[in-house]
XYZ file of C-alpha atoms in Angstrom:
569
model
C 58.285 34.193 25.516
C 56.905 37.734 25.900
C 53.229 38.382 26.794
C 52.527 39.741 23.284
C 54.020 36.645 21.618
C 52.088 34.319 23.937
C 48.823 36.167 23.243
C 49.444 36.108 19.482
C 50.118 32.341 19.559
C 46.904 31.680 21.521
C 44.862 33.778 19.094
C 46.389 31.911 16.137
C 45.523 28.550 17.725
C 41.919 29.643 18.390
C 41.586 30.904 14.794
C 42.951 27.600 13.467
C 40.533 25.530 15.593
C 37.525 27.697 14.643
C 38.454 27.566 10.948
C 38.902 23.782 11.042
C 35.598 23.334 12.925
C 33.719 25.530 10.465
C 35.186 23.590 7.559
C 34.145 20.274 9.108
C 30.576 21.480 9.714
C 30.449 23.000 6.240
C 31.594 19.740 4.648
C 29.117 17.717 6.722
C 26.255 19.999 5.730
C 27.223 19.803 2.075
C 27.245 16.020 2.198
C 23.782 15.803 3.744
C 21.947 18.356 1.602
C 20.405 17.722 -1.823
C 22.623 18.943 -4.626
C 21.407 22.058 -6.416
C 21.635 22.929 -10.073
C 24.790 24.912 -10.754
C 23.049 26.827 -13.545
C 21.820 29.881 -11.640
C 19.748 31.020 -14.621
C 17.550 27.907 -14.526
C 14.363 28.147 -12.492
C 14.071 25.181 -10.077
C 10.733 24.216 -11.619
C 12.489 23.730 -14.956
C 14.341 20.779 -13.407
C 11.124 18.862 -12.834
C 10.655 15.653 -14.827
C 8.039 15.561 -17.570
C 6.224 12.708 -15.865
C 6.234 11.114 -12.412
C 5.036 7.521 -12.089
C 4.153 6.167 -8.667
C 4.109 2.349 -8.843
C 2.615 0.370 -5.969
C 2.924 -3.420 -6.050
C 0.208 -4.729 -3.763
C 1.519 -7.102 -1.039
C 5.134 -6.995 -2.248
C 7.589 -8.050 0.424
C 11.063 -6.499 0.492
C 12.747 -9.888 0.146
C 11.075 -10.536 -3.229
C 13.651 -8.166 -4.717
C 16.398 -10.614 -3.835
C 14.689 -13.984 -3.473
C 13.907 -14.008 -7.204
C 16.797 -11.763 -8.264
C 18.667 -14.342 -10.365
C 15.629 -14.957 -12.537
C 14.694 -11.335 -13.100
C 15.471 -9.762 -16.475
C 18.125 -7.062 -16.727
C 15.664 -4.243 -17.428
C 12.893 -4.700 -14.842
C 13.528 -4.781 -11.101
C 17.281 -5.058 -11.718
C 17.282 -1.804 -13.680
C 15.757 0.000 -10.707
C 18.212 -1.626 -8.300
C 21.311 -1.071 -10.420
C 20.576 2.347 -11.933
C 18.278 3.822 -9.293
C 18.246 4.297 -5.543
C 17.053 1.594 -3.148
C 15.898 2.234 0.414
C 16.671 -1.166 1.917
C 15.028 -0.637 5.310
C 11.621 0.846 4.542
C 8.727 0.217 6.928
C 5.139 1.151 7.597
C 4.921 3.142 10.808
C 1.358 2.208 11.772
C -1.055 -0.682 11.889
C -3.271 -2.081 10.356
C -1.121 -2.691 7.293
C -3.818 -3.034 4.645
C -4.404 -1.814 1.087
C -6.487 1.337 1.567
C -4.492 2.893 4.422
C -1.296 1.858 2.648
C -2.109 3.686 -0.583
C -3.429 6.692 1.336
C -0.297 6.917 3.497
C 2.113 6.672 0.555
C 0.561 9.623 -1.233
C -0.459 11.802 1.742
C 2.744 11.354 3.728
C 0.791 10.731 6.922
C -0.905 7.912 8.829
C -4.572 6.952 9.381
C -4.663 9.184 12.451
C -4.691 12.162 10.102
C -5.856 10.993 6.657
C -8.828 9.047 8.067
C -8.557 5.883 5.945
C -8.231 3.573 8.925
C -8.773 0.317 7.033
C -10.286 -1.159 3.879
C -13.572 -1.544 5.776
C -14.539 -0.410 9.224
C -17.589 -0.360 11.440
C -19.503 2.932 11.266
C -21.091 3.820 14.605
C -23.133 6.576 12.971
C -24.709 4.215 10.409
C -24.492 0.963 12.409
C -22.957 -0.932 9.491
C -19.690 -1.904 7.831
C -18.350 1.037 5.861
C -16.115 0.768 2.778
C -13.175 3.165 2.463
C -14.059 4.776 -0.910
C -17.817 4.253 -1.081
C -19.850 7.302 -2.123
C -23.638 7.146 -2.428
C -23.704 10.555 -4.122
C -21.990 9.449 -7.338
C -22.812 6.997 -10.082
C -20.677 4.472 -11.875
C -19.417 5.053 -15.401
C -18.859 2.077 -17.664
C -20.623 -0.382 -15.368
C -23.761 -0.755 -17.481
C -25.830 0.108 -14.410
C -25.020 3.548 -12.922
C -26.255 2.355 -9.510
C -23.915 -0.650 -9.460
C -21.916 -0.336 -6.242
C -18.676 -1.178 -8.102
C -18.800 2.305 -9.625
C -20.191 4.336 -6.726
C -16.750 5.359 -5.487
C -14.778 8.544 -4.804
C -11.960 9.927 -2.606
C -14.322 11.946 -0.366
C -13.442 9.916 2.756
C -9.769 10.924 2.460
C -9.281 13.794 4.927
C -5.915 15.266 3.864
C -4.370 16.257 0.546
C -2.088 14.026 -1.514
C 1.149 14.838 -3.325
C -0.868 14.529 -6.536
C -3.305 17.148 -5.206
C -0.414 19.486 -4.408
C 0.940 19.131 -7.943
C -2.456 19.998 -9.405
C -2.917 22.966 -7.059
C 0.571 24.357 -7.725
C 0.024 24.330 -11.487
C -3.492 25.775 -11.436
C -4.676 22.260 -12.284
C -2.729 22.266 -15.544
C -0.706 19.222 -14.483
C -2.489 16.014 -15.414
C -3.000 13.331 -12.772
C -4.377 9.864 -13.553
C -4.871 6.955 -11.125
C -5.049 3.349 -12.366
C -5.454 -0.024 -10.668
C -7.431 -3.246 -10.683
C -8.800 -2.273 -7.241
C -10.951 0.848 -6.925
C -9.321 2.032 -3.691
C -5.837 1.619 -5.175
C -6.707 3.899 -8.093
C -8.800 6.456 -6.200
C -6.765 7.254 -3.079
C -3.370 7.849 -4.789
C -4.929 10.119 -7.438
C -6.290 12.399 -4.739
C -9.222 14.794 -4.709
C -8.778 16.693 -7.982
C -7.276 14.351 -10.596
C -8.130 14.191 -14.271
C -9.438 10.689 -13.678
C -9.210 7.415 -11.793
C -9.939 4.027 -13.342
C -10.389 0.537 -11.928
C -11.448 -2.935 -13.032
C -15.085 -4.005 -12.880
C -15.259 -7.654 -11.808
C -18.699 -8.011 -13.379
C -17.831 -6.916 -16.923
C -14.034 -7.012 -17.166
C -14.032 -3.337 -18.178
C -12.101 -0.393 -16.756
C -14.629 1.897 -15.102
C -14.851 5.151 -13.147
C -17.486 7.356 -11.475
C -19.272 10.680 -11.957
C -17.069 12.166 -9.244
C -14.490 12.734 -11.997
C -16.546 13.477 -15.121
C -19.999 13.039 -16.630
C -19.021 10.247 -19.008
C -16.047 8.004 -19.687
C -13.479 9.434 -22.110
C -13.807 7.933 -25.559
C -10.349 6.406 -25.390
C -11.457 4.347 -22.352
C -14.551 3.131 -24.218
C -12.354 2.241 -27.196
C -9.956 0.352 -24.931
C -12.828 -1.559 -23.312
C -14.179 -2.473 -26.747
C -10.990 -4.454 -27.385
C -12.012 -6.884 -24.604
C -8.413 -7.568 -23.648
C -9.344 -9.490 -20.482
C -11.091 -12.040 -22.709
C -7.903 -12.377 -24.771
C -5.779 -12.966 -21.662
C -8.345 -15.302 -20.113
C -8.478 -17.428 -23.275
C -4.670 -17.564 -23.313
C -4.593 -18.841 -19.729
C -1.907 -18.673 -17.062
C 0.927 -21.098 -17.596
C 4.398 -21.108 -16.062
C 6.869 -18.679 -17.597
C 9.779 -21.093 -17.031
C 10.109 -24.882 -16.647
C 8.771 -25.954 -13.235
C 12.139 -27.399 -12.169
C 13.750 -23.952 -12.370
C 11.477 -22.424 -9.722
C 13.097 -21.808 -6.359
C 9.904 -21.391 -4.312
C 10.077 -23.049 -0.886
C 6.977 -25.126 -1.567
C 6.127 -27.420 -4.487
C 3.425 -26.463 -6.959
C 0.954 -28.705 -5.164
C 1.008 -28.364 -1.378
C -1.300 -28.214 1.634
C -1.028 -24.480 2.277
C -2.811 -23.038 -0.761
C -6.490 -22.247 -1.211
C -8.365 -23.976 -4.012
C -9.101 -21.483 -6.818
C -12.471 -23.172 -7.444
C -14.221 -26.291 -6.163
C -13.177 -28.343 -9.164
C -9.602 -27.063 -9.617
C -6.459 -27.927 -7.675
C -3.978 -25.155 -6.926
C -1.578 -26.258 -9.668
C -0.490 -24.940 -13.050
C -1.817 -24.321 -15.653
C -4.810 -22.089 -14.847
C -7.420 -21.809 -17.568
C -10.447 -19.759 -16.554
C -12.035 -19.311 -19.969
C -14.466 -22.160 -19.257
C -16.347 -19.938 -16.811
C -19.129 -17.783 -18.203
C -20.012 -14.139 -17.574
C -18.878 -12.391 -14.441
C -17.297 -15.490 -12.870
C -14.336 -15.460 -15.255
C -13.820 -11.740 -14.665
C -13.889 -12.279 -10.906
C -11.185 -14.933 -11.281
C -9.074 -12.801 -13.619
C -7.325 -10.711 -10.882
C -6.148 -13.955 -9.257
C -3.779 -14.517 -12.185
C -0.550 -12.820 -13.226
C -2.320 -11.918 -16.473
C -4.153 -9.061 -14.748
C -0.836 -7.237 -14.313
C -0.223 -7.432 -18.067
C -3.705 -6.041 -18.723
C -3.114 -3.148 -16.321
C 0.204 -2.306 -17.986
C -1.608 -2.180 -21.338
C -4.139 0.262 -19.905
C -1.424 2.433 -18.339
C 0.379 2.769 -21.654
C -2.889 3.684 -23.372
C -3.561 6.327 -20.719
C -0.137 7.886 -21.243
C -0.681 8.060 -25.005
C -4.298 9.214 -25.058
C -4.011 11.690 -22.177
C -0.677 12.911 -23.606
C 1.059 12.642 -20.259
C 4.568 14.089 -20.192
C 4.148 15.956 -23.477
C 4.649 19.533 -22.292
C 6.722 21.461 -19.773
C 4.238 20.918 -16.957
C 4.948 17.777 -14.936
C 2.211 15.134 -15.024
C 1.662 12.267 -12.566
C 0.501 8.686 -13.168
C -0.283 6.432 -10.202
C -0.179 2.746 -11.119
C -1.036 0.024 -8.616
C -0.607 -3.643 -9.556
C -3.241 -5.612 -7.611
C -2.859 -9.155 -8.960
C 0.184 -9.685 -6.729
C -2.092 -9.293 -3.697
C -4.828 -11.564 -5.023
C -2.275 -14.276 -5.844
C -0.532 -13.898 -2.492
C -3.790 -14.175 -0.561
C -4.802 -17.344 -2.367
C -1.496 -19.217 -2.634
C 0.839 -17.819 0.047
C 4.225 -16.119 -0.035
C 6.311 -19.265 -0.679
C 4.250 -20.561 -3.602
C 5.258 -21.173 -7.200
C 2.293 -18.971 -8.160
C 3.754 -15.967 -6.325
C 7.204 -16.500 -7.840
C 5.788 -16.774 -11.359
C 3.690 -13.655 -10.790
C 6.793 -11.639 -9.910
C 8.866 -13.042 -12.756
C 6.091 -12.052 -15.160
C 5.643 -8.642 -13.521
C 9.381 -8.083 -13.916
C 9.062 -8.595 -17.682
C 6.050 -6.289 -17.826
C 7.949 -3.594 -15.947
C 10.874 -3.928 -18.354
C 8.503 -3.453 -21.298
C 6.854 -0.505 -19.542
C 10.202 1.186 -18.870
C 11.160 0.742 -22.518
C 7.824 2.311 -23.483
C 8.577 5.281 -21.193
C 12.065 5.675 -22.683
C 10.554 5.885 -26.146
C 7.409 7.888 -25.391
C 8.544 10.291 -22.662
C 12.300 10.115 -23.209
C 15.005 8.338 -21.265
C 16.061 10.581 -18.398
C 12.923 12.718 -18.711
C 10.724 10.878 -16.200
C 11.009 9.928 -12.539
C 9.374 6.972 -10.867
C 9.242 5.220 -7.550
C 8.163 1.682 -6.733
C 6.943 0.483 -3.350
C 4.182 -1.630 -1.781
C 1.077 -0.875 0.279
C 2.021 -3.617 2.766
C 3.898 -6.917 2.708
C 2.608 -10.410 3.548
C 2.794 -13.011 6.293
C 3.834 -16.666 6.184
C 0.877 -19.070 6.219
C 0.207 -20.166 9.850
C -0.446 -23.817 8.956
C 2.931 -23.914 7.206
C 4.624 -22.328 10.223
C 2.821 -24.743 12.558
C 4.141 -27.717 10.633
C 7.620 -26.239 11.005
C 7.020 -26.202 14.803
C 6.329 -22.479 15.177
C 3.619 -21.340 17.573
C 1.112 -20.349 14.879
C -2.641 -20.713 14.540
C -5.938 -19.109 13.434
C -8.598 -16.975 15.101
C -12.336 -17.636 15.048
C -13.946 -14.185 15.196
C -17.530 -15.330 15.741
C -16.781 -17.581 18.704
C -14.566 -14.926 20.299
C -17.352 -12.351 19.948
C -19.764 -14.679 21.749
C -17.272 -15.426 24.524
C -16.476 -11.738 25.038
C -20.153 -10.783 25.167
C -20.807 -13.558 27.711
C -17.940 -12.246 29.833
C -19.349 -8.699 29.752
C -22.849 -9.965 30.598
C -21.436 -11.639 33.695
C -20.191 -8.230 34.793
C -22.954 -5.891 33.576
C -26.114 -7.958 33.015
C -27.863 -9.140 29.871
C -27.338 -7.320 26.576
C -25.536 -7.256 23.242
C -22.441 -5.380 24.383
C -20.218 -6.303 21.429
C -21.427 -4.633 18.265
C -18.516 -5.704 16.070
C -15.419 -7.852 16.532
C -13.113 -8.498 13.584
C -9.791 -7.495 12.070
C -8.217 -6.911 15.524
C -10.950 -4.388 16.447
C -13.719 -4.401 19.063
C -16.598 -1.933 18.821
C -18.868 -1.791 21.861
C -22.563 -0.900 21.983
C -22.327 2.715 23.144
C -26.127 3.163 23.376
C -26.486 0.147 25.665
C -23.544 1.310 27.779
C -25.178 4.724 28.274
C -28.562 3.133 28.962
C -27.085 0.906 31.694
C -25.037 3.838 33.052
C -21.781 1.926 32.703
C -18.460 3.747 32.617
C -17.135 3.554 29.047
C -13.559 3.560 30.286
C -14.300 0.731 32.708
C -15.999 -1.565 30.166
C -13.213 -0.883 27.678
C -10.704 -1.984 30.318
C -12.743 -5.129 31.049
C -12.755 -5.902 27.319
C -9.003 -5.380 27.104
C -8.408 -7.627 30.123
C -10.510 -10.392 28.570
C -8.694 -10.193 25.245
C -5.327 -10.518 26.940
C -6.397 -13.903 28.364
C -6.942 -15.291 24.850
C -4.372 -17.483 23.169
C -2.669 -15.742 20.269
C -3.390 -12.159 21.364
C -0.194 -10.416 22.370
C -1.336 -6.888 23.275
C -4.519 -4.827 23.603
C -5.244 -1.177 24.277
C -8.376 0.920 24.719
C -9.330 4.035 22.789
C -9.392 5.932 26.093
C -5.780 4.988 26.755
C -4.791 5.992 23.211
C -6.528 9.340 23.662
C -4.930 10.077 27.030
C -1.417 8.684 26.657
C 1.080 9.075 23.834
C 2.575 5.695 22.934
C 6.201 6.373 22.020
C 7.729 2.924 21.645
C 7.022 -0.581 20.440
C 4.012 -1.928 18.608
C 1.620 0.273 20.590
C 3.148 3.293 18.845
C 2.123 1.755 15.511
C -1.393 1.218 16.879
C -1.564 4.856 17.904
C -0.376 6.037 14.473
C -3.301 4.099 13.002
C -5.782 5.409 15.584
C -8.417 7.977 14.631
C -10.514 9.159 17.627
C -13.697 9.550 15.563
C -13.502 6.294 13.625
C -11.397 3.727 15.455
C -12.638 0.911 17.749
C -13.128 0.928 21.502
C -10.374 -1.654 21.897
C -7.624 -2.561 19.452
C -5.618 -5.733 19.874
C -2.674 -7.400 18.177
C -2.231 -10.966 17.086
C 0.797 -12.793 18.325
C 3.298 -13.237 15.518
C 2.220 -16.178 13.379
C -1.533 -15.891 14.067
C -4.158 -15.005 11.465
C -7.872 -14.753 10.677
C -9.496 -18.200 10.444
C -10.715 -17.355 6.938
C -7.253 -18.418 5.775
C -7.493 -21.897 7.296
C -8.327 -23.058 3.793
C -4.923 -21.772 2.603
C -3.106 -18.680 1.473
C -2.113 -15.704 3.567
C -3.015 -12.242 4.847
C -1.445 -9.088 6.304
C -2.459 -6.253 8.618
C -0.165 -6.648 11.635
C 2.753 -4.528 12.946
C 5.255 -7.346 12.462
C 8.058 -6.864 9.960
C 6.636 -9.531 7.655
C 3.809 -7.020 7.067
C 5.609 -3.679 7.473
C 8.871 -4.038 5.516
C 8.474 -3.218 1.829
C 10.718 -2.273 -1.092
C 11.229 1.374 -1.990
C 13.049 2.184 -5.227
C 13.516 5.559 -6.932
C 14.629 5.873 -10.529
C 15.010 8.443 -13.287
C 15.542 12.168 -13.526
C 17.236 13.833 -10.532
C 17.695 10.471 -8.772
C 21.160 9.343 -7.724
C 22.390 5.758 -7.901
C 22.930 3.898 -4.669
C 21.138 2.671 -1.568
C 20.650 3.343 2.100
C 20.179 0.923 4.973
C 18.951 3.510 7.468
C 15.316 3.225 8.491
C 12.936 4.980 6.136
C 9.210 5.236 6.825
C 6.487 5.080 4.226
C 5.389 8.621 5.090
C 8.763 9.885 3.816
C 7.806 9.210 0.185
C 5.411 12.157 -0.213
C 7.849 14.495 1.543
C 10.604 13.344 -0.825
C 8.448 13.917 -3.892
C 7.509 17.376 -2.620
C 11.204 18.294 -2.388
C 11.949 16.712 -5.755
C 9.143 18.643 -7.462
C 9.522 21.843 -5.397
C 5.974 21.543 -4.060
C 4.263 22.232 -0.761
C 4.061 19.024 1.231
C 0.588 17.450 1.527
C -1.513 18.993 4.289
C -1.044 16.209 6.841
C 2.493 15.155 5.882
C 4.663 14.017 8.797
C 7.487 12.493 6.744
C 10.960 13.790 5.944
C 12.697 13.908 2.553
C 15.027 11.001 1.842
C 17.901 13.299 0.919
C 20.253 10.527 -0.220
C 18.236 10.014 -3.404
C 18.879 13.469 -4.834
C 21.534 13.902 -7.492
């Protein structure tokens, strides 16, 4: 073959390889990018849904989707699973896994390190007291009867980064309407962000839905009208009975067992639950511990959509809706109880009714929603112990005394331990300075002591977290939940199966980095959402990033998540 022919053949081969490679990369890129509207004349904002609904089911474990699947209706959870997109391997990427940081992380797209909601409560060094996540002394309650009632003195001021709901309001010159609703104040306030049209929560003293002067000077008339109906009284009088015959329940434990807390001194943890015999605030305090509270919240959400005219114009609105009764029931009765199963079967029916309401009011295919949880829930240690697991309870008070005694043996007399609870140790900084003790050294001594205690698996000091980046394992989750200004001197982790001694009387808790607390459902449904699922790992901080892409918004200010591109049509 001549030189020219050989050269031509080589060039042809190179061109063929380059063309094939480019095609492969082009196809791969096309498969991994969100699909775009083929109508070039349509502005991307025009593809936004009329309404976005962010549903959080407090303490919902991932396996509840499938453990109770056969008894779900066709139009509740099954509708989301069959016609929406399910992220089957969704986890929290920090600890502690509790309600306030969970709701904040979902809607900010970041972890407590950045958004500053490090727990439901934490010890404030500046004020030398326990601090509540949404407390605000500068506002007054609305609807409480007493404006100074602490149940109403709440706001989002402690949240340090923006939310996806904030970004929607900012992008539309605050023309988009944002409403936050829950039984719990923190679960309504934190998702709604800093500049919503309102946030509403249940007052355990009166049974009413209330708010604060952070949002407006007085409650909207429609809220007063709703409260005048006294729907909690109607539900309370009706009572909580089983939805199905007891024999059809598949819960691991019988209705009466040794692992549930007693609802009251004179009532066994068995169906039915009638709380109408209690007077005044006591019945309203018991109300969230029944599945009926979810029905009440759904009623209020539908009223909010109608009266606030959400989804009625071309500007996308946002409703955040957090069902709290699932958490109350889980805490009291445990994850394998008949009470938990009945709560989810009833919630499934309420969701089906709510989706039908949205189809009629907003229009089928005109809204987008997601459903997830703020954390999951652990098995009850006494139950695990009886099954021969290594599981037990912690006594905070005795451990605090023992730790302080240990530190006194090393540094002399004094109250060195200011606060010990919830896997946190706060040391007395003033005393440490007064005695001229190295903070790093006493933190290390504290850590070393904790690691000698049964049921504590790991411990780390704030100095270590500040100096060294934890890149793997559970310590990475601790660091993602660590805020240098607010967090404890030493953080420690329970061994799997261990829990606060408060739950010795029955029920369960959460808050650890173990998968029984971190793995939650994540379902997307509605406009611009494809059908299907993914089993790749998704983190809770990806939700806000996904919504930002879906709505063509700037991501929240502290967002560290990535869009879940598989969900896009």
